[in-house]
mmCIF file of C-alpha atoms in Angstrom:
data_model
loop_
_atom_site.group_PDB
_atom_site.id
_atom_site.type_symbol
_atom_site.label_atom_id
_atom_site.label_comp_id
_atom_site.label_asym_id
_atom_site.label_seq_id
_atom_site.Cartn_x
_atom_site.Cartn_y
_atom_site.Cartn_z
ATOM 1 C CA MET P 9 -48.593 -38.049 -23.215
ATOM 2 C CA GLN P 10 -49.320 -37.601 -19.428
ATOM 3 C CA GLY P 11 -53.477 -36.569 -18.655
ATOM 4 C CA PHE P 12 -53.673 -33.148 -17.175
ATOM 5 C CA ASN P 13 -57.379 -34.405 -16.005
ATOM 6 C CA LYS P 14 -58.957 -35.249 -13.231
ATOM 7 C CA TYR P 15 -61.893 -37.916 -13.342
ATOM 8 C CA TYR P 16 -65.167 -37.087 -10.531
ATOM 9 C CA PRO P 17 -66.434 -40.840 -8.987
ATOM 10 C CA PRO P 18 -70.481 -39.998 -10.145
ATOM 11 C CA ASP P 19 -72.075 -39.897 -6.665
ATOM 12 C CA TYR P 20 -69.337 -36.421 -5.705
ATOM 13 C CA ASP P 21 -70.268 -34.035 -4.637
ATOM 14 C CA GLY P 22 -67.584 -30.725 -5.227
ATOM 15 C CA GLU P 23 -69.476 -28.825 -2.021
ATOM 16 C CA LYS P 24 -70.144 -31.586 0.415
ATOM 17 C CA HIS P 25 -65.963 -33.892 -0.633
ATOM 18 C CA LYS P 26 -64.667 -29.511 -1.377
ATOM 19 C CA SER P 27 -61.746 -31.659 -3.056
ATOM 20 C CA LEU P 28 -61.423 -34.514 -4.431
ATOM 21 C CA ASN P 29 -58.998 -36.414 -1.983
ATOM 22 C CA ALA P 30 -60.961 -35.063 0.281
ATOM 23 C CA TYR P 31 -63.533 -37.543 -1.603
ATOM 24 C CA ARG P 32 -60.715 -40.565 -1.496
ATOM 25 C CA GLY P 33 -60.072 -39.701 2.433
ATOM 26 C CA LYS P 34 -56.500 -39.174 1.720
ATOM 27 C CA HIS P 35 -54.207 -35.655 2.297
ATOM 28 C CA ALA P 36 -52.703 -33.276 -0.429
ATOM 29 C CA LEU P 37 -49.190 -34.107 0.439
ATOM 30 C CA GLY P 38 -50.081 -38.100 0.490
ATOM 31 C CA ASP P 39 -47.921 -40.568 3.135
ATOM 32 C CA ARG P 40 -45.341 -37.082 3.946
ATOM 33 C CA ALA P 41 -48.897 -36.265 5.599
ATOM 34 C CA ARG P 42 -49.008 -39.543 7.802
ATOM 35 C CA LYS P 43 -48.220 -37.767 11.257
ATOM 36 C CA LEU P 44 -49.744 -34.141 10.486
ATOM 37 C CA ASP P 45 -51.792 -34.783 13.554
ATOM 38 C CA GLN P 46 -48.672 -35.043 15.774
ATOM 39 C CA GLY P 47 -47.738 -31.641 14.539
ATOM 40 C CA ILE P 48 -44.962 -33.576 12.663
ATOM 41 C CA LEU P 49 -44.528 -33.070 8.079
ATOM 42 C CA ILE P 50 -42.227 -36.044 6.097
ATOM 43 C CA THR P 51 -39.650 -34.071 4.547
ATOM 44 C CA ARG P 52 -36.610 -33.804 2.449
ATOM 45 C CA PHE P 53 -33.431 -33.107 4.624
ATOM 46 C CA GLU P 54 -29.904 -32.359 4.063
ATOM 47 C CA LEU P 55 -26.939 -32.595 6.532
ATOM 48 C CA PRO P 56 -25.209 -28.985 7.082
ATOM 49 C CA PHE P 57 -21.563 -30.350 8.594
ATOM 50 C CA ASN P 58 -20.424 -34.070 9.093
ATOM 51 C CA ILE P 59 -20.827 -35.365 12.055
ATOM 52 C CA TRP P 60 -20.721 -38.689 13.732
ATOM 53 C CA CYS P 61 -23.510 -41.135 15.156
ATOM 54 C CA GLY P 62 -24.069 -41.430 18.432
ATOM 55 C CA THR P 63 -25.230 -44.718 17.912
ATOM 56 C CA CYS P 64 -22.979 -46.561 15.893
ATOM 57 C CA ASP P 65 -20.419 -44.857 15.397
ATOM 58 C CA ASN P 66 -19.115 -43.931 12.347
ATOM 59 C CA HIS P 67 -19.543 -40.975 10.109
ATOM 60 C CA ILE P 68 -21.285 -38.944 8.179
ATOM 61 C CA GLY P 69 -20.360 -37.010 5.498
ATOM 62 C CA MET P 70 -21.951 -33.503 4.841
ATOM 63 C CA GLY P 71 -24.604 -33.529 1.974
ATOM 64 C CA VAL P 72 -26.259 -36.611 3.352
ATOM 65 C CA ARG P 73 -30.547 -36.459 2.673
ATOM 66 C CA TYR P 74 -32.870 -38.137 5.046
ATOM 67 C CA ASN P 75 -36.731 -38.457 5.551
ATOM 68 C CA ALA P 76 -36.451 -35.936 9.113
ATOM 69 C CA GLU P 77 -40.029 -35.407 10.501
ATOM 70 C CA LYS P 78 -40.370 -30.867 11.256
ATOM 71 C CA LYS P 79 -41.416 -30.384 13.914
ATOM 72 C CA LYS P 80 -42.321 -26.996 15.181
ATOM 73 C CA ILE P 81 -40.802 -26.740 18.841
ATOM 74 C CA GLY P 82 -40.647 -22.331 18.871
ATOM 75 C CA MET P 83 -40.120 -19.113 18.057
ATOM 76 C CA TYR P 84 -37.312 -17.066 18.494
ATOM 77 C CA TYR P 85 -39.323 -12.980 17.797
ATOM 78 C CA SER P 86 -41.685 -13.852 15.005
ATOM 79 C CA THR P 87 -39.577 -16.734 13.362
ATOM 80 C CA PRO P 88 -39.689 -19.932 13.948
ATOM 81 C CA MET P 89 -38.242 -22.604 15.227
ATOM 82 C CA TYR P 90 -37.542 -26.478 13.949
ATOM 83 C CA SER P 91 -36.996 -29.571 15.076
ATOM 84 C CA PHE P 92 -35.147 -32.214 12.838
ATOM 85 C CA ARG P 93 -35.493 -35.982 13.352
ATOM 86 C CA CYS P 94 -33.246 -38.769 11.881
ATOM 87 C CA LYS P 95 -33.708 -42.236 11.746
ATOM 88 C CA CYS P 96 -29.330 -43.171 10.477
ATOM 89 C CA HIS P 97 -28.788 -44.997 7.507
ATOM 90 C CA LEU P 98 -26.570 -47.082 9.120
ATOM 91 C CA CYS P 99 -28.273 -48.674 12.526
ATOM 92 C CA ASP P 100 -31.237 -47.920 13.903
ATOM 93 C CA GLY P 101 -30.663 -44.848 15.901
ATOM 94 C CA TRP P 102 -32.020 -41.891 15.482
ATOM 95 C CA PHE P 103 -31.025 -38.065 15.370
ATOM 96 C CA GLU P 104 -31.599 -34.934 16.162
ATOM 97 C CA ILE P 105 -30.952 -31.214 14.677
ATOM 98 C CA GLN P 106 -32.848 -28.075 15.582
ATOM 99 C CA THR P 107 -32.475 -24.419 13.690
ATOM 100 C CA ASP P 108 -31.275 -21.313 15.755
ATOM 101 C CA PRO P 109 -32.419 -17.977 14.143
ATOM 102 C CA LYS P 110 -30.471 -16.013 17.081
ATOM 103 C CA ASN P 111 -27.175 -17.605 15.437
ATOM 104 C CA THR P 112 -27.713 -18.073 12.161
ATOM 105 C CA ARG P 113 -27.145 -22.240 12.255
ATOM 106 C CA TYR P 114 -27.991 -25.971 13.305
ATOM 107 C CA VAL P 115 -27.398 -27.258 16.498
ATOM 108 C CA VAL P 116 -26.975 -30.575 17.304
ATOM 109 C CA VAL P 117 -29.486 -31.563 19.787
ATOM 110 C CA SER P 118 -29.150 -35.153 20.051
ATOM 111 C CA GLY P 119 -27.897 -38.443 18.907
ATOM 112 C CA ALA P 120 -25.484 -37.771 17.581
ATOM 113 C CA ARG P 121 -22.017 -34.881 17.614
ATOM 114 C CA GLN P 122 -20.959 -32.459 15.507
ATOM 115 C CA LYS P 123 -17.560 -32.508 13.763
ATOM 116 C CA ASP P 124 -16.107 -28.861 14.513
ATOM 117 C CA GLU P 125 -14.436 -27.421 11.281
ATOM 118 C CA GLU P 126 -15.579 -23.368 12.110
ATOM 119 C CA TRP P 127 -13.595 -21.129 12.070
ATOM 120 C CA ASN P 128 -12.993 -19.049 15.517
ATOM 121 C CA PRO P 129 -12.337 -15.265 14.706
ATOM 122 C CA GLU P 130 -11.715 -14.530 18.089
ATOM 123 C CA GLU P 131 -8.353 -17.082 17.932
ATOM 124 C CA ASN P 132 -6.764 -14.581 15.315
ATOM 125 C CA GLY P 133 -7.232 -11.246 16.407
ATOM 126 C CA GLY P 134 -10.869 -10.646 14.797
ATOM 127 C CA PHE P 135 -14.604 -10.564 16.969
ATOM 128 C CA ALA P 136 -16.486 -13.152 16.823
ATOM 129 C CA ILE P 137 -19.847 -13.303 14.368
ATOM 130 C CA HIS P 138 -21.988 -15.087 16.049
ATOM 131 C CA ASP P 139 -21.657 -12.835 19.246
ATOM 132 C CA THR P 140 -24.647 -10.587 20.453
ATOM 133 C CA GLU P 141 -23.067 -9.887 23.457
ATOM 134 C CA ALA P 142 -20.330 -7.434 21.542
ATOM 135 C CA ALA P 143 -21.903 -4.675 22.202
ATOM 136 C CA ALA P 144 -22.542 -4.377 25.508
ATOM 137 C CA THR P 145 -18.048 -5.582 26.186
ATOM 138 C CA SER P 146 -15.194 -2.529 25.639
ATOM 139 C CA VAL P 147 -13.626 -2.812 22.801
ATOM 140 C CA ASP P 148 -9.415 -2.690 23.171
ATOM 141 C CA PRO P 149 -8.699 0.943 21.307
ATOM 142 C CA LEU P 150 -5.430 -0.640 20.321
ATOM 143 C CA SER P 151 -6.764 -3.819 17.916
ATOM 144 C CA ALA P 152 -9.248 -1.221 16.859
ATOM 145 C CA LEU P 153 -7.002 1.087 15.736
ATOM 146 C CA GLU P 154 -5.057 -2.012 14.350
ATOM 147 C CA LYS P 155 -8.769 -2.762 12.070
ATOM 148 C CA SER P 156 -8.886 1.155 10.584
ATOM 149 C CA THR P 157 -5.163 0.943 10.052
ATOM 150 C CA ASP P 158 -5.294 -2.349 7.731
ATOM 151 C CA ALA P 159 -8.289 -1.254 6.423
ATOM 152 C CA GLN P 160 -7.533 1.723 5.210
ATOM 153 C CA ASN P 161 -3.999 -0.104 3.520
ATOM 154 C CA HIS P 162 -6.574 -2.725 1.772
ATOM 155 C CA LEU P 163 -8.401 0.659 0.517
ATOM 156 C CA THR P 164 -4.988 2.237 -0.270
ATOM 157 C CA LYS P 165 -3.111 -0.541 -2.125
ATOM 158 C CA VAL P 166 -6.365 -2.948 -2.958
ATOM 159 C CA GLN P 167 -8.908 -1.499 -3.776
ATOM 160 C CA ILE P 168 -8.326 1.762 -4.960
ATOM 161 C CA PRO P 169 -5.966 0.740 -8.137
ATOM 162 C CA ARG P 170 -8.562 -2.177 -9.217
ATOM 163 C CA LEU P 171 -11.780 1.137 -8.705
ATOM 164 C CA GLU P 172 -9.122 2.829 -11.007
ATOM 165 C CA SER P 173 -8.485 -0.425 -13.395
ATOM 166 C CA LEU P 174 -11.748 -0.954 -13.582
ATOM 167 C CA GLN P 175 -12.321 2.617 -15.248
ATOM 168 C CA GLY P 176 -9.052 2.544 -17.078
ATOM 169 C CA LEU P 177 -10.870 -0.136 -18.638
ATOM 170 C CA SER P 178 -13.877 1.569 -19.295
ATOM 171 C CA ASP P 179 -12.777 4.560 -20.532
ATOM 172 C CA HIS P 180 -10.930 1.733 -23.221
ATOM 173 C CA TYR P 181 -14.124 0.270 -24.320
ATOM 174 C CA ASN P 182 -16.453 3.236 -24.023
ATOM 175 C CA ASP P 183 -14.006 5.912 -25.894
ATOM 176 C CA ASP P 184 -15.215 7.545 -29.034
ATOM 177 C CA PRO P 185 -12.008 6.722 -32.072
ATOM 178 C CA TYR P 186 -12.757 9.251 -34.126
ATOM 179 C CA ALA P 187 -12.429 12.141 -30.813
ATOM 180 C CA ARG P 188 -8.938 10.610 -30.047
ATOM 181 C CA SER P 189 -8.148 9.881 -33.406
ATOM 182 C CA ALA P 190 -8.439 13.781 -34.234
ATOM 183 C CA LEU P 191 -6.707 14.226 -30.079
ATOM 184 C CA VAL P 192 -3.628 11.803 -31.614
ATOM 185 C CA ARG P 193 -3.697 14.289 -34.644
ATOM 186 C CA LYS P 194 -3.435 17.820 -33.387
ATOM 187 C CA TYR P 195 -0.707 17.017 -31.749
ATOM 188 C CA PHE P 196 1.107 15.179 -33.899
ATOM 189 C CA ARG P 197 0.640 18.159 -36.543
ATOM 190 C CA THR P 198 1.819 20.567 -33.504
ATOM 191 C CA GLU P 199 4.894 18.773 -32.951
ATOM 192 C CA LYS P 200 5.861 18.027 -36.933
ATOM 193 C CA LYS P 201 5.918 22.223 -36.174
ATOM 194 C CA ILE P 202 8.535 22.472 -33.141
ATOM 195 C CA TYR P 203 10.576 19.848 -34.185
ATOM 196 C CA ALA P 204 10.945 21.120 -38.285
ATOM 197 C CA ALA P 205 11.471 25.064 -36.227
ATOM 198 C CA LYS P 206 14.400 23.302 -34.342
ATOM 199 C CA ARG P 207 15.610 21.364 -37.318
ATOM 200 C CA ALA P 208 16.141 24.531 -39.052
ATOM 201 C CA ALA P 209 18.034 26.698 -36.687
ATOM 202 C CA ASP P 210 20.247 23.637 -36.125
ATOM 203 C CA ASP P 211 21.491 23.425 -39.827
ATOM 204 C CA GLN P 212 22.189 27.269 -39.836
ATOM 205 C CA ILE P 213 23.895 26.801 -36.734
ATOM 206 C CA LYS P 214 25.751 24.139 -39.047
ATOM 207 C CA GLU P 215 25.945 26.375 -41.954
ATOM 208 C CA GLN P 216 27.291 28.992 -39.821
ATOM 209 C CA TYR P 217 30.226 27.567 -37.798
ATOM 210 C CA GLY P 218 31.322 25.056 -40.372
ATOM 211 C CA LEU P 219 29.954 21.818 -38.292
ATOM 212 C CA PRO P 220 29.069 18.286 -40.160
ATOM 213 C CA GLU P 221 25.202 17.526 -40.931
ATOM 214 C CA THR P 222 25.610 14.841 -38.697
ATOM 215 C CA LEU P 223 26.689 16.644 -35.080
ATOM 216 C CA LYS P 224 23.441 16.486 -33.258
ATOM 217 C CA LEU P 225 23.525 19.137 -31.318
ATOM 218 C CA LEU P 226 21.720 19.383 -27.582
ATOM 219 C CA GLU P 227 18.549 21.285 -26.687
ATOM 220 C CA ASP P 228 19.140 24.866 -26.339
ATOM 221 C CA GLY P 229 17.800 25.429 -22.272
ATOM 222 C CA ALA P 230 19.018 25.468 -18.302
ATOM 223 C CA GLU P 231 19.860 21.867 -17.696
ATOM 224 C CA ALA P 232 21.811 21.905 -21.376
ATOM 225 C CA ARG P 233 24.055 25.053 -20.362
ATOM 226 C CA ASP P 234 25.156 24.206 -17.201
ATOM 227 C CA GLU P 235 26.115 20.934 -18.278
ATOM 228 C CA ALA P 236 28.123 22.696 -21.197
ATOM 229 C CA ARG P 237 29.656 25.192 -18.218
ATOM 230 C CA GLU P 238 30.395 22.537 -16.096
ATOM 231 C CA GLU P 239 32.485 20.328 -19.321
ATOM 232 C CA TRP P 240 33.794 23.800 -20.404
ATOM 233 C CA VAL P 241 35.928 24.608 -16.902
ATOM 234 C CA LYS P 242 36.919 21.508 -16.882
ATOM 235 C CA GLY P 243 38.731 21.002 -19.665
ATOM 236 C CA ARG P 244 40.489 24.392 -19.345
ATOM 237 C CA ARG P 245 41.829 23.633 -16.166
ATOM 238 C CA GLU P 246 43.162 20.113 -17.612
ATOM 239 C CA LEU P 247 44.489 21.935 -20.263
ATOM 240 C CA GLU P 248 46.158 24.669 -17.556
ATOM 241 C CA ALA P 249 47.395 21.396 -16.096
ATOM 242 C CA GLN P 250 48.714 20.537 -18.538
ATOM 243 C CA THR P 251 50.561 23.137 -19.827
ATOM 244 C CA SER P 252 52.123 23.660 -15.905
ATOM 245 C CA ILE P 253 53.676 20.033 -16.404
ATOM 246 C CA ARG P 254 55.133 21.082 -20.100
ATOM 247 C CA ARG P 255 56.147 24.651 -18.410
ATOM 248 C CA ALA P 256 57.802 22.047 -15.770
ATOM 249 C CA ARG P 257 60.402 20.100 -17.748
ATOM 250 C CA LEU P 258 61.387 22.738 -20.457
ATOM 251 C CA LEU P 259 62.887 24.841 -17.515
ATOM 252 C CA SER P 260 64.759 22.194 -15.977
ATOM 253 C CA SER P 261 66.140 20.367 -19.177
ATOM 254 C CA ALA P 262 67.464 23.698 -19.986
ATOM 255 C CA LYS P 263 71.314 24.759 -19.669
ATOM 256 C CA PRO P 264 72.037 27.376 -17.140
ATOM 257 C CA CYS P 265 73.064 30.685 -19.750
ATOM 258 C CA PRO P 266 74.927 33.881 -18.716
ATOM 259 C CA SER P 267 73.390 37.011 -17.510
ATOM 260 C CA THR P 268 74.624 40.105 -18.354
ATOM 261 C CA ASN P 269 76.321 40.508 -14.782
ATOM 262 C CA ASN P 270 77.975 38.131 -15.540
ATOM 263 C CA LEU P 271 79.989 39.712 -18.441
ATOM 264 C CA SER P 272 80.733 42.487 -16.376
ATOM 265 C CA SER P 273 82.509 41.798 -13.675
ATOM 266 C CA LEU P 274 84.187 39.101 -15.703
ATOM 267 C CA ARG P 275 85.218 42.261 -18.413
ATOM 268 C CA ALA P 276 86.122 43.802 -15.101
ATOM 269 C CA ARG P 277 88.548 40.929 -13.183
ATOM 270 C CA ILE P 278 90.143 40.846 -17.134
ATOM 271 C CA LEU P 279 90.032 45.192 -17.018
ATOM 272 C CA ASP P 280 92.318 44.917 -12.808
ATOM 273 C CA ASN P 281 94.682 42.764 -14.102
ATOM 274 C CA THR P 282 95.604 44.316 -17.643
ATOM 275 C CA ARG P 283 96.535 47.832 -15.631
ATOM 276 C CA ARG P 284 98.353 46.057 -12.717
ATOM 277 C CA SER P 285 100.299 44.484 -15.115
ATOM 278 C CA SER P 286 101.680 47.159 -17.018
ATOM 279 C CA LEU P 287 102.266 49.196 -13.768
ATOM 280 C CA LEU P 288 104.255 45.932 -12.146
ATOM 281 C CA ALA P 289 106.197 47.101 -15.303
ATOM 282 C CA LYS P 290 106.617 50.218 -14.825
ATOM 283 C CA THR P 291 107.421 50.315 -11.580
ATOM 284 C CA THR P 292 109.946 46.605 -11.695
ATOM 285 C CA PRO P 293 114.103 47.842 -11.928
ATOM 286 C CA PRO P 294 116.424 47.385 -14.858
ATOM 287 C CA GLU P 295 118.050 44.474 -13.595
ATOM 288 C CA ARG P 296 114.964 42.451 -12.186
ATOM 289 C CA LYS P 297 113.583 42.792 -15.489
ATOM 290 C CA GLY P 298 116.716 39.438 -16.755
ATOM 291 C CA ILE P 299 115.894 37.804 -13.504
ATOM 292 C CA LEU P 300 112.110 38.436 -14.218
#
């Protein structure tokens, strides 16, 4: 088991030495503070991006850790700026990386070059994220209108439906089951009474007019009445058309019969011929009678 007790030699004086590190002449940070008199502290530094070493031109991946010499180089308002000096593990070259609080990033100062992997919003119709002078420049009104329109469309089509679905899900899990069940039962009882009354009225109509029990009656309403009226008018027109066609066929196939006027004229002609024959017989001489 590791011991947590400290050994104090017989010649240790707390008022004189203050601490065991001062008694032994060592710093609390050990070998990391060997250059502390120069303002340099040895610390563990991890590369924040991919770089190429300027000495051996080898690629060093993001996340590689070094024992870097950390040194304060200045202030940006109340934020300190630090420099990290690292030795390449593939050669004897050194490279230096500094913090940039103004733009919230790291910057390669010397000994290497950074791999540019940042997305530039200005090339895609946006504004620079780290542009500190954006307020001084004029904004394109059409671009601002387009951005506001896109934001409104995103709010309407994405955010509001998502919030509504989340609200519905929350209501589903936090709702009272008994209250929901009571509401459903009440609605069912009301609908059941309405259905029973409608069924009794339909049965009475079927019994009154002798309709089959399996016949399904339409619900009474303005729309149903209009549809029934349209069907009745349509059927009546079809019946009239069929009746007129049948009548025309009967008239075309019937034989013509003599009318009363024709009979009267025929009778008059016969009587006239008879009268003429009798007159002719009276006026003819006897010698002519034999010839005739």
